[in-house]
PDB file of N, CA and C in Angstrom:
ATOM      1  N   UNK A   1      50.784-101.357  40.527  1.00 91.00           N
ATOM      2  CA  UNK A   1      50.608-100.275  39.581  1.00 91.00           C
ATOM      3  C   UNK A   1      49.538-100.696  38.569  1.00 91.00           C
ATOM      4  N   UNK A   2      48.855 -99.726  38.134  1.00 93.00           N
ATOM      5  CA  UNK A   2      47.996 -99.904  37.267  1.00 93.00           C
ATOM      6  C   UNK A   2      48.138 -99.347  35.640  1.00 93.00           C
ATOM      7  N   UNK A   3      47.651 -99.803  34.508  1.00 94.00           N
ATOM      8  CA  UNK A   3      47.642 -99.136  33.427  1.00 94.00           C
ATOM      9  C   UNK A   3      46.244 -99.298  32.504  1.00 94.00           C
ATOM     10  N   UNK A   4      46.506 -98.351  31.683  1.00 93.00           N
ATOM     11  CA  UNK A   4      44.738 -97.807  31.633  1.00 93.00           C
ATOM     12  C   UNK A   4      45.186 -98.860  29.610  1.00 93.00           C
ATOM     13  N   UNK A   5      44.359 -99.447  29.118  1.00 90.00           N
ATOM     14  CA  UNK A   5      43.955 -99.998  27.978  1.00 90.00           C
ATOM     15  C   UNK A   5      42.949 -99.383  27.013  1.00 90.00           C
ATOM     16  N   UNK A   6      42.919 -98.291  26.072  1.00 91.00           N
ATOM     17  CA  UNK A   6      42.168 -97.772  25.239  1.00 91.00           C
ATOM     18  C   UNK A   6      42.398 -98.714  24.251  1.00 91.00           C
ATOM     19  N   UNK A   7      40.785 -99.377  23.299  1.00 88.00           N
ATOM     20  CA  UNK A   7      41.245 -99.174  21.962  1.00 88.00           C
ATOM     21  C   UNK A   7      40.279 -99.594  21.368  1.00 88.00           C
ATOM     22  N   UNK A   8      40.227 -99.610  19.830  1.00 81.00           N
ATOM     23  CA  UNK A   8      38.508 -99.879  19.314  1.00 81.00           C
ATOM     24  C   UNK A   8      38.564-101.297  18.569  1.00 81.00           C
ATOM     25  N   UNK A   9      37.507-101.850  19.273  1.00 77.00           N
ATOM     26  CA  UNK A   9      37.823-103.706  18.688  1.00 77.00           C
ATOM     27  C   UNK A   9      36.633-103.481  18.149  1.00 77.00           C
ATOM     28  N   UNK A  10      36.818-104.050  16.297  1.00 74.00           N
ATOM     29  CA  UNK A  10      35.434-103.401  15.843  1.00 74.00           C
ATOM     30  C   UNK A  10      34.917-102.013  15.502  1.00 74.00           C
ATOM     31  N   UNK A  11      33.825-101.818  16.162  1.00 79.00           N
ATOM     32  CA  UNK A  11      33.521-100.548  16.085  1.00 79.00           C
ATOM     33  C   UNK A  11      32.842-100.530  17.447  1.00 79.00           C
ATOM     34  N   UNK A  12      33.572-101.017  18.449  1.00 83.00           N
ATOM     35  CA  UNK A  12      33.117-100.254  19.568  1.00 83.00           C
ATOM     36  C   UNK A  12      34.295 -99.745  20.441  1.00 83.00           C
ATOM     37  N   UNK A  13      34.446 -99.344  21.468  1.00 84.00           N
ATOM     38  CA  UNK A  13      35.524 -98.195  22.284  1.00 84.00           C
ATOM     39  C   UNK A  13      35.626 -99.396  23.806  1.00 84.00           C
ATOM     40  N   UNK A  14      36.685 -99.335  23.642  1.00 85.00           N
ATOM     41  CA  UNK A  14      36.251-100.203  25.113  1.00 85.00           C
ATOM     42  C   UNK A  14      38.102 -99.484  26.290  1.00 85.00           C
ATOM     43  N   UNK A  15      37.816 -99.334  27.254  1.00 88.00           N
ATOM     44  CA  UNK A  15      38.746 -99.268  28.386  1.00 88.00           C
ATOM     45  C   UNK A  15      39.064-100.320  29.538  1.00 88.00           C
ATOM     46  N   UNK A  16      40.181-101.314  29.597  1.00 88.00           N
ATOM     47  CA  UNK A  16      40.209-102.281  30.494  1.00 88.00           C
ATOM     48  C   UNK A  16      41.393-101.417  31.238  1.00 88.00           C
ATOM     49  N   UNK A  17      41.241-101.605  32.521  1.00 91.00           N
ATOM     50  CA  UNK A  17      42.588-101.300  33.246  1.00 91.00           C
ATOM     51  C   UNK A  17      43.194-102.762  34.073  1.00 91.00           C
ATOM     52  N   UNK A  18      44.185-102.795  34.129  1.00 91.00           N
ATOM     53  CA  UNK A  18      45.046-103.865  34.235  1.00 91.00           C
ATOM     54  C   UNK A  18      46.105-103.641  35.566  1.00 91.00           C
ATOM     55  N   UNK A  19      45.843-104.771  36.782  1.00 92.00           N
ATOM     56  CA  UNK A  19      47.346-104.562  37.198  1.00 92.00           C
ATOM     57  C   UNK A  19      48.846-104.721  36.743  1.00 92.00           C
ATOM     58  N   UNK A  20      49.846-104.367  36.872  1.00 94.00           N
ATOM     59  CA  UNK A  20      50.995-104.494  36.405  1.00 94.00           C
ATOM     60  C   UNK A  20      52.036-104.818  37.299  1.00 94.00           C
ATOM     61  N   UNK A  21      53.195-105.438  37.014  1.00 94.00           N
ATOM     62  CA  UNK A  21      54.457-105.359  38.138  1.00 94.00           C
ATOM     63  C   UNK A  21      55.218-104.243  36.984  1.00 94.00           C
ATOM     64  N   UNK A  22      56.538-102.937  37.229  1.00 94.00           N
ATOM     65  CA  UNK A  22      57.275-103.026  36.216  1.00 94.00           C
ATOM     66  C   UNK A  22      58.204-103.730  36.701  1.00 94.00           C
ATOM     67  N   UNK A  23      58.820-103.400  35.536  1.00 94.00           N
ATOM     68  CA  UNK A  23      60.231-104.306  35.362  1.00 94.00           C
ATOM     69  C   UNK A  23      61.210-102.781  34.659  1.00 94.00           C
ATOM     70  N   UNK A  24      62.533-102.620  34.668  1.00 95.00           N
ATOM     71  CA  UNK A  24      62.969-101.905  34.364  1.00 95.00           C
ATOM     72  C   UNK A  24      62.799-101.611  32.158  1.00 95.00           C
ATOM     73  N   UNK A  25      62.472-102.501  31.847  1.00 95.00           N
ATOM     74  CA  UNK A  25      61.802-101.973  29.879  1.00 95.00           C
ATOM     75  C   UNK A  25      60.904-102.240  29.640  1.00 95.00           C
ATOM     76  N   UNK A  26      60.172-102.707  30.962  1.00 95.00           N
ATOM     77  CA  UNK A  26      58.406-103.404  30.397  1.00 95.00           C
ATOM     78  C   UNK A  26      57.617-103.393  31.851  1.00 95.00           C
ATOM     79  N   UNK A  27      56.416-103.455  31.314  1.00 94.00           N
ATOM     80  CA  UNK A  27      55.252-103.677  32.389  1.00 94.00           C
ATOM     81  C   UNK A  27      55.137-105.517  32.407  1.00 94.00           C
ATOM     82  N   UNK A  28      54.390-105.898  33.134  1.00 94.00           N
ATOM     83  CA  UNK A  28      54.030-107.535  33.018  1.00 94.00           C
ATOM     84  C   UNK A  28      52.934-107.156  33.508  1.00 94.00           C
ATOM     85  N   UNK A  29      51.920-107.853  32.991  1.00 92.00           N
ATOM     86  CA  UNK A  29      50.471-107.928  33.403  1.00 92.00           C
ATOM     87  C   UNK A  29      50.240-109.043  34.783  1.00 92.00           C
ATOM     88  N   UNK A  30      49.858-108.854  35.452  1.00 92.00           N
ATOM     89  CA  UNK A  30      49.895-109.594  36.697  1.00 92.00           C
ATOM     90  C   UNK A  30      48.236-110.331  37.051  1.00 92.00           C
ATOM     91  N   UNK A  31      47.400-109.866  35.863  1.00 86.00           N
ATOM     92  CA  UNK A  31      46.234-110.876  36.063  1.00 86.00           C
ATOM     93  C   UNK A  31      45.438-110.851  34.721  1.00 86.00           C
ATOM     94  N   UNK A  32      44.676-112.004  34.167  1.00 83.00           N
ATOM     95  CA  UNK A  32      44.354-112.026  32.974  1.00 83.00           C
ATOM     96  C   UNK A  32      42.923-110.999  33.028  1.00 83.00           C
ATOM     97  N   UNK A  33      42.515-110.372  31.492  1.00 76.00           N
ATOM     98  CA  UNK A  33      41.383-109.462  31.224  1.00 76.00           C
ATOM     99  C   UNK A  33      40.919-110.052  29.396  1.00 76.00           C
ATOM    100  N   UNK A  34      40.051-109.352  29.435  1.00 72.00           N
ATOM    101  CA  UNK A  34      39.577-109.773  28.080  1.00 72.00           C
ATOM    102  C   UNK A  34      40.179-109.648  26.971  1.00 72.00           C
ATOM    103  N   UNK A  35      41.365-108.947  26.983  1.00 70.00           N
ATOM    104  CA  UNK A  35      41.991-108.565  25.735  1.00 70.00           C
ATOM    105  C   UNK A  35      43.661-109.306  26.029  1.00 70.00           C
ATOM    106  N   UNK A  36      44.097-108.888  27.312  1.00 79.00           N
ATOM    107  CA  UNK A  36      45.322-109.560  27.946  1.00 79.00           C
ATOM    108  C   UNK A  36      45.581-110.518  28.746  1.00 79.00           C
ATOM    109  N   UNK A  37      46.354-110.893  28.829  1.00 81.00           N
ATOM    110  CA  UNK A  37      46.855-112.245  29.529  1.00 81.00           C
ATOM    111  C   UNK A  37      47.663-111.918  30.427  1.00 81.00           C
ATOM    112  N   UNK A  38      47.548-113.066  31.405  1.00 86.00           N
ATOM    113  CA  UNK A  38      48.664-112.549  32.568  1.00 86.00           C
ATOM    114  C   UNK A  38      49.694-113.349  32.345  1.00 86.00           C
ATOM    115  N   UNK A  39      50.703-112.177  32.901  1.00 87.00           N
ATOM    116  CA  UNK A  39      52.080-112.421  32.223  1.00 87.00           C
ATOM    117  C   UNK A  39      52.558-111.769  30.549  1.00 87.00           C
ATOM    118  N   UNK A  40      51.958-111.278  30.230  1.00 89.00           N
ATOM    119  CA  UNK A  40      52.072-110.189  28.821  1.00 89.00           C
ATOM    120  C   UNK A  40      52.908-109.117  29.387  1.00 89.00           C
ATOM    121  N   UNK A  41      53.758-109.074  28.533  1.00 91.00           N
ATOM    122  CA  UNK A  41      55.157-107.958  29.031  1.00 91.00           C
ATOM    123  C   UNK A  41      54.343-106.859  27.902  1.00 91.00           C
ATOM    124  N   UNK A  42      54.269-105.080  28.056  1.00 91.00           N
ATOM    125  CA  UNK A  42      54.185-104.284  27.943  1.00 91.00           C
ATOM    126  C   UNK A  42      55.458-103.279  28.035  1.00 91.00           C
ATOM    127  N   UNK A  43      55.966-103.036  26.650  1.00 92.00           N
ATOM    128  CA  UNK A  43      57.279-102.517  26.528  1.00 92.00           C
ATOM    129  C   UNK A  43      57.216-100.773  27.469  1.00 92.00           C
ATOM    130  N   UNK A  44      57.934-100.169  27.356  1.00 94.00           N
ATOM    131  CA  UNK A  44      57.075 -99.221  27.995  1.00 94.00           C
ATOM    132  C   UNK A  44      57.427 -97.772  27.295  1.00 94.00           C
ATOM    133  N   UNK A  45      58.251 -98.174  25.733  1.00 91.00           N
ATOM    134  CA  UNK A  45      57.759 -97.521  24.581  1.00 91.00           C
ATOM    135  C   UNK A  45      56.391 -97.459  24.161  1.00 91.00           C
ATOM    136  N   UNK A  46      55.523 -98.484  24.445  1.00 91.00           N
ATOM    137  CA  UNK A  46      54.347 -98.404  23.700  1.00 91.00           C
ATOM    138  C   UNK A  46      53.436 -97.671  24.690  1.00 91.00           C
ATOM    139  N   UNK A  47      53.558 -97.188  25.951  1.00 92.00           N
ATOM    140  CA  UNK A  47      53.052 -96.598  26.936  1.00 92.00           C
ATOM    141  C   UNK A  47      52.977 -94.533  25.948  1.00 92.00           C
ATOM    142  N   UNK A  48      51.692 -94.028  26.512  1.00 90.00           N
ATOM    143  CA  UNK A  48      51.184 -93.108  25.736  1.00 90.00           C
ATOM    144  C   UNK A  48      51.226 -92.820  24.014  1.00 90.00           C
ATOM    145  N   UNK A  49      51.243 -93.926  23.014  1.00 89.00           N
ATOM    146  CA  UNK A  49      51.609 -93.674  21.640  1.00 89.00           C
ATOM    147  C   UNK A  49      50.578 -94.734  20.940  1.00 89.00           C
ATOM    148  N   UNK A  50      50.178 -95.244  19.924  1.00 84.00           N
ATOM    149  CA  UNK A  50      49.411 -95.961  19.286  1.00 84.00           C
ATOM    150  C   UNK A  50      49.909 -97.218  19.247  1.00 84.00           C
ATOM    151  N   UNK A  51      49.630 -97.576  19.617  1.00 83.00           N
ATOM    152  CA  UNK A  51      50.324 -99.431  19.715  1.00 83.00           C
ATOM    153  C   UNK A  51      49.076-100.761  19.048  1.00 83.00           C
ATOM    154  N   UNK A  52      50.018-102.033  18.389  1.00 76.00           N
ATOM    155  CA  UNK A  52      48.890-103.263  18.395  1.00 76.00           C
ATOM    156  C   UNK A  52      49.577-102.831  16.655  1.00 76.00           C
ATOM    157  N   UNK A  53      48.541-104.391  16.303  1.00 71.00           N
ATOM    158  CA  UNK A  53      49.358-104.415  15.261  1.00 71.00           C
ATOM    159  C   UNK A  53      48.673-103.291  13.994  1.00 71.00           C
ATOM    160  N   UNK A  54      46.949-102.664  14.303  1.00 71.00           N
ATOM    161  CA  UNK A  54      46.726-102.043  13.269  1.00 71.00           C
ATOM    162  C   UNK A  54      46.583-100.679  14.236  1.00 71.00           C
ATOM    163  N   UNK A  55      47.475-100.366  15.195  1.00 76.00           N
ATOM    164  CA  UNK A  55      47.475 -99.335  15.797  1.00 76.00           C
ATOM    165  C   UNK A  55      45.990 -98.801  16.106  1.00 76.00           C
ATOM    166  N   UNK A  56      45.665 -99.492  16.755  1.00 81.00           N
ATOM    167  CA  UNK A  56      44.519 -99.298  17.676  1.00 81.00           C
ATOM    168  C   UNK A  56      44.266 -99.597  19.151  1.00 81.00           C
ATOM    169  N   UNK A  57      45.221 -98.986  19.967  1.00 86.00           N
ATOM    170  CA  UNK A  57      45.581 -99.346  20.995  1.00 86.00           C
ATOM    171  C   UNK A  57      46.136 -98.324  21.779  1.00 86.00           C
ATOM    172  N   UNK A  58      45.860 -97.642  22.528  1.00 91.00           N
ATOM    173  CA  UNK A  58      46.619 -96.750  23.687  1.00 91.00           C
ATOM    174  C   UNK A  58      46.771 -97.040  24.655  1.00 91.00           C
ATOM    175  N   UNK A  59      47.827 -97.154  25.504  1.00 91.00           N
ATOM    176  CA  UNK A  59      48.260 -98.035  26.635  1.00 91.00           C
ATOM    177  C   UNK A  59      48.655 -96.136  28.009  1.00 91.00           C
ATOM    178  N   UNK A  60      47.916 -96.503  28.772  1.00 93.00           N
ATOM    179  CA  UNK A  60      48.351 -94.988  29.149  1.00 93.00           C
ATOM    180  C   UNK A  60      48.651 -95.216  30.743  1.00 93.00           C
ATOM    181  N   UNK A  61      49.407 -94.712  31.932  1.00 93.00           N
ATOM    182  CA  UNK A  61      49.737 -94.921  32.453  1.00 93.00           C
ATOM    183  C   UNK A  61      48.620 -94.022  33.946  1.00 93.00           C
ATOM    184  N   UNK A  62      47.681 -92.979  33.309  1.00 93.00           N
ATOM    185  CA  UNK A  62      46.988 -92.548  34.334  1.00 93.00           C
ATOM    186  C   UNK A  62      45.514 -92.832  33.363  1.00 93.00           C
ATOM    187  N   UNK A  63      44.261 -92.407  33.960  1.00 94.00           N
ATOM    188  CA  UNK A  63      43.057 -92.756  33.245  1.00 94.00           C
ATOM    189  C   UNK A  63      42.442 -91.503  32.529  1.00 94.00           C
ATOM    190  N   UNK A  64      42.928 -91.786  31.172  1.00 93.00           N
ATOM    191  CA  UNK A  64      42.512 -90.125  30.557  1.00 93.00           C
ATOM    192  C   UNK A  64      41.980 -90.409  29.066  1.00 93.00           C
ATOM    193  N   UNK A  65      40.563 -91.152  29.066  1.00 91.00           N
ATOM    194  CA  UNK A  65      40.055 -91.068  27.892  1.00 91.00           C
ATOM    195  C   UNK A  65      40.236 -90.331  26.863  1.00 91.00           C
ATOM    196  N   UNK A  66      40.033 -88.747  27.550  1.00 94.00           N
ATOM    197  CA  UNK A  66      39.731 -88.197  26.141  1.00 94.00           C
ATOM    198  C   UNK A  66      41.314 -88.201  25.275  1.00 94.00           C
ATOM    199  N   UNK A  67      42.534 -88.199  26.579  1.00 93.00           N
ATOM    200  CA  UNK A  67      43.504 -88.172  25.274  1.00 93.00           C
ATOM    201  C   UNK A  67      43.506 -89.752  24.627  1.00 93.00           C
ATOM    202  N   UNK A  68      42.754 -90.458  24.831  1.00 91.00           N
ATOM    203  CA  UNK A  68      43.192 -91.831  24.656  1.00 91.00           C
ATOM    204  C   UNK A  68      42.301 -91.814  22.917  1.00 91.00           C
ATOM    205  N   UNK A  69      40.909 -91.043  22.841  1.00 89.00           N
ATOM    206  CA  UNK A  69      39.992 -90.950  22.199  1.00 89.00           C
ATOM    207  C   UNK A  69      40.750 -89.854  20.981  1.00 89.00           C
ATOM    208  N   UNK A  70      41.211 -89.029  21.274  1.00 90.00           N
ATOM    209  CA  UNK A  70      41.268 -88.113  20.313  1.00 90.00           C
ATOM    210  C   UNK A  70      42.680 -88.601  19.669  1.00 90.00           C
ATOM    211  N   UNK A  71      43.826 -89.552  20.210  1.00 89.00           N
ATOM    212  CA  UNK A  71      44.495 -90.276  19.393  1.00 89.00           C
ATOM    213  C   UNK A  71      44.226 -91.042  18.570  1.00 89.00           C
ATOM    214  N   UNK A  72      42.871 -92.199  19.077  1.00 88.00           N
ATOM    215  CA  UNK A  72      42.533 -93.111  18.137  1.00 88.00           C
ATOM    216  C   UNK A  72      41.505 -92.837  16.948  1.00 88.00           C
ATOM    217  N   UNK A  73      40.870 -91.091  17.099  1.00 85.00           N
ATOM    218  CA  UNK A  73      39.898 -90.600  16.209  1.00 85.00           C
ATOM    219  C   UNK A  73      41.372 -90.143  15.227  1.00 85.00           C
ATOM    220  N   UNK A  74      42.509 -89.651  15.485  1.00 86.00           N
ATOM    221  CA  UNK A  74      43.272 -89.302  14.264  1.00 86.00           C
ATOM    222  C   UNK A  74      43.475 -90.365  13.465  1.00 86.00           C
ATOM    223  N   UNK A  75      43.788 -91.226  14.225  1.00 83.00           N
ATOM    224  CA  UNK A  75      43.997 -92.768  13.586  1.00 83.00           C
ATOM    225  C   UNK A  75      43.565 -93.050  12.474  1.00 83.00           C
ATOM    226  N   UNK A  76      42.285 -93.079  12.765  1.00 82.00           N
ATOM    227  CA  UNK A  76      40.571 -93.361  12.231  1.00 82.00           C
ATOM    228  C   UNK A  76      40.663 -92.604  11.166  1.00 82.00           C
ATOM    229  N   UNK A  77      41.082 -91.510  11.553  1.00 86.00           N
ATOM    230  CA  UNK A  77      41.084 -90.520  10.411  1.00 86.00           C
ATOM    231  C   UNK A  77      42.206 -90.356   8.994  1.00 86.00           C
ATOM    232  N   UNK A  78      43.368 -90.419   9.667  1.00 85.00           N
ATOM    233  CA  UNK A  78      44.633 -91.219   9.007  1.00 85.00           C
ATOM    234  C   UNK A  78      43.715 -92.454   8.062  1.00 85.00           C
ATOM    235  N   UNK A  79      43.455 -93.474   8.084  1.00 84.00           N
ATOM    236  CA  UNK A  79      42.632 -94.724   7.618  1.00 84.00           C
ATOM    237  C   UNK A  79      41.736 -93.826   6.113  1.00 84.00           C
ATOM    238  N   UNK A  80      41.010 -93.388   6.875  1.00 89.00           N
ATOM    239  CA  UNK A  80      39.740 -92.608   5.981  1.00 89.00           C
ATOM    240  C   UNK A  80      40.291 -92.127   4.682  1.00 89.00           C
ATOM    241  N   UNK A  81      40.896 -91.368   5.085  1.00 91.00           N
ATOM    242  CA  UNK A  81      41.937 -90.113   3.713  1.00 91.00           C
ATOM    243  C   UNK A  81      42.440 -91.081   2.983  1.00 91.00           C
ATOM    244  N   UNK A  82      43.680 -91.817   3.555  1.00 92.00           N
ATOM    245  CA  UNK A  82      43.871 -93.053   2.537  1.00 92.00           C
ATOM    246  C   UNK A  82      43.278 -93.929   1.814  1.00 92.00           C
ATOM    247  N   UNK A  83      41.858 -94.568   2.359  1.00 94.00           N
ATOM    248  CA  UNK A  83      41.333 -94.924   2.136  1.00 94.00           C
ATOM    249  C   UNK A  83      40.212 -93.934   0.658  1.00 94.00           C
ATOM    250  N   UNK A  84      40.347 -92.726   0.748  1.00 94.00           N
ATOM    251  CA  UNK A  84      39.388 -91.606   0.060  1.00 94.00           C
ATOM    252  C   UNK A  84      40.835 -91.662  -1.019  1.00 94.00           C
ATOM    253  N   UNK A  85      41.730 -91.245  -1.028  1.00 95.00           N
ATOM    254  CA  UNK A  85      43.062 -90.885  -2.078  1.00 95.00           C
ATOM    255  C   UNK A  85      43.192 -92.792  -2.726  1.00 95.00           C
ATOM    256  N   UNK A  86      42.861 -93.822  -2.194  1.00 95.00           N
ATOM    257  CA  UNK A  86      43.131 -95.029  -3.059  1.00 95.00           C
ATOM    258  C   UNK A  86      41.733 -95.257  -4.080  1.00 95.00           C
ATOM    259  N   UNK A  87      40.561 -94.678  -3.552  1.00 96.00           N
ATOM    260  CA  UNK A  87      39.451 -95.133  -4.190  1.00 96.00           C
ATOM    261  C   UNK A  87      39.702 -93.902  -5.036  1.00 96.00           C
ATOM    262  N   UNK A  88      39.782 -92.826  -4.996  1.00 96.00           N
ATOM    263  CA  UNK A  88      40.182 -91.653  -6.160  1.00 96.00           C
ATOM    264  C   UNK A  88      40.936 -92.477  -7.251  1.00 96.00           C
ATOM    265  N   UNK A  89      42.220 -92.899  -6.888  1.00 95.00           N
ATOM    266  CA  UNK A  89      43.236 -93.348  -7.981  1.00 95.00           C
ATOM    267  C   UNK A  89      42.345 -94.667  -8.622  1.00 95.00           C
ATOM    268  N   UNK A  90      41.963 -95.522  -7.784  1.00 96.00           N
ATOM    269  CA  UNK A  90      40.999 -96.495  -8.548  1.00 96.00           C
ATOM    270  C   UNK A  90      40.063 -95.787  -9.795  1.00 96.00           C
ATOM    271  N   UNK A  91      39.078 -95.124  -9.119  1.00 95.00           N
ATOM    272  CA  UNK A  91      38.211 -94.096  -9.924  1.00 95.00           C
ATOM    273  C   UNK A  91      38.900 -93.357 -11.371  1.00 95.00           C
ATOM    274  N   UNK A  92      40.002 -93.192 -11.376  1.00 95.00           N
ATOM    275  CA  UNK A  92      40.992 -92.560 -12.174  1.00 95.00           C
ATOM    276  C   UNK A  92      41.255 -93.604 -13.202  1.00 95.00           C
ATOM    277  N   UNK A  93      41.614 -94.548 -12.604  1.00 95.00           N
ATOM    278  CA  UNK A  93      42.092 -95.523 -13.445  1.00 95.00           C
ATOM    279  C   UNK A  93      40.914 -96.845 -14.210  1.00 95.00           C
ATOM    280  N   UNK A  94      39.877 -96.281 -13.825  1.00 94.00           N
ATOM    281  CA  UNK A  94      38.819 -97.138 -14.102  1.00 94.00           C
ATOM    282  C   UNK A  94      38.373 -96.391 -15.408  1.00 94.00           C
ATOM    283  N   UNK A  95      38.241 -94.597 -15.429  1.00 93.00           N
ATOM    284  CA  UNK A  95      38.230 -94.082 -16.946  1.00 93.00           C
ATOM    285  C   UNK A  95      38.957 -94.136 -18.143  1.00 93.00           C
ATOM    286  N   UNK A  96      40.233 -94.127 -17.586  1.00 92.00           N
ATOM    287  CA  UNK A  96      41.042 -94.770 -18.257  1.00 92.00           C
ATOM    288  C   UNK A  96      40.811 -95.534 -18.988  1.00 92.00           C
ATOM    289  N   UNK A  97      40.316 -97.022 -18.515  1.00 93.00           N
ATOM    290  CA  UNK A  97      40.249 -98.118 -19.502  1.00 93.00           C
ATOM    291  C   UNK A  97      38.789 -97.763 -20.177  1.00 93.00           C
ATOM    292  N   UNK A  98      37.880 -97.653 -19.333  1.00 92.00           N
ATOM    293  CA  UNK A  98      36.579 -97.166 -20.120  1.00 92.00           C
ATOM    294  C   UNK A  98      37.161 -96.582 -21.409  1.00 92.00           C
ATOM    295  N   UNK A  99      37.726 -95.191 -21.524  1.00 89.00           N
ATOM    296  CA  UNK A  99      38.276 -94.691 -22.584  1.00 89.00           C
ATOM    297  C   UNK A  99      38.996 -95.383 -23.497  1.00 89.00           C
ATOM    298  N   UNK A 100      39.506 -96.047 -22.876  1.00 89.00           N
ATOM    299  CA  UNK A 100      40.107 -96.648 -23.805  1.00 89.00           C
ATOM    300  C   UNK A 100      39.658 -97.881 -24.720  1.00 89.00           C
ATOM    301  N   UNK A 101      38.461 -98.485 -23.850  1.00 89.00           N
ATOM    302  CA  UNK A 101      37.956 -99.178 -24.649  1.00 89.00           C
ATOM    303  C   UNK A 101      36.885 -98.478 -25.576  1.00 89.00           C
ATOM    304  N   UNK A 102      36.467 -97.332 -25.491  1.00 86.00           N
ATOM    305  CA  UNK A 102      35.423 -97.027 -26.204  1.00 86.00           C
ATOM    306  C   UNK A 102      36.141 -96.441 -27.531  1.00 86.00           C
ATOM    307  N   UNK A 103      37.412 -96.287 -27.396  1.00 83.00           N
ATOM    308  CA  UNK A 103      38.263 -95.941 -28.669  1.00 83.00           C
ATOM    309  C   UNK A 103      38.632 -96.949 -29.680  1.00 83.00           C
ATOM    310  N   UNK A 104      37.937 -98.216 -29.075  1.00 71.00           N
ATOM    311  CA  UNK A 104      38.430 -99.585 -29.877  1.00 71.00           C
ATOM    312  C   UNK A 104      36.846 -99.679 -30.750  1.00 71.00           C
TER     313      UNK A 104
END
């Protein structure tokens, strides 16, 4: 059996596909690749959902980029907003003291 590997290392997109044995709660990787090792158990919760530790990872069981792509662009996007709403509150809190020092 095979399983398809989406995910963005960096800023580039890369797809490895991997043989597998299952096992009845996991996949096992059955030969090493650039990202995996053979013998790496693959739960098979993490099969179609965002997986890895900064969730950049789609593990999919047939070969279907684009859903693999348009999960990890929400992702991306998820990141961004937070990233836009923490530099706001920074920004916020940076007048603050300005103000406050110009009152001294």
């Amino acid at each position: 059996m095979k399983l398809y590997i989406y995910r963005f290392w960096g800023d580039k997109f890369s797809c490895r596909e991997v043989d597998v044995e299952e096992k009845p709660k996991t996949y096992i990787i059955t030969e090493e690749s650039e990202f995996e090792y053979k013998g790496q158990r693959i739960r098979k919760d993490e099969i179609g959902v965002l997986s890895g530790c900064s969730r950049d990872r789609v593990i999919l069981t047939e070969k279907d980029k684009k859903k693999a792509v348009e999960m990890l662009i929400s992702r991306q996007s998820t990141i961004v907003e937070s990233c836009r709403v923490r530099l706001e509150y920074e920004e916020k809190k940076l007048e603050t003291i300005k103000a406050e020092l110009e009152k001294e």
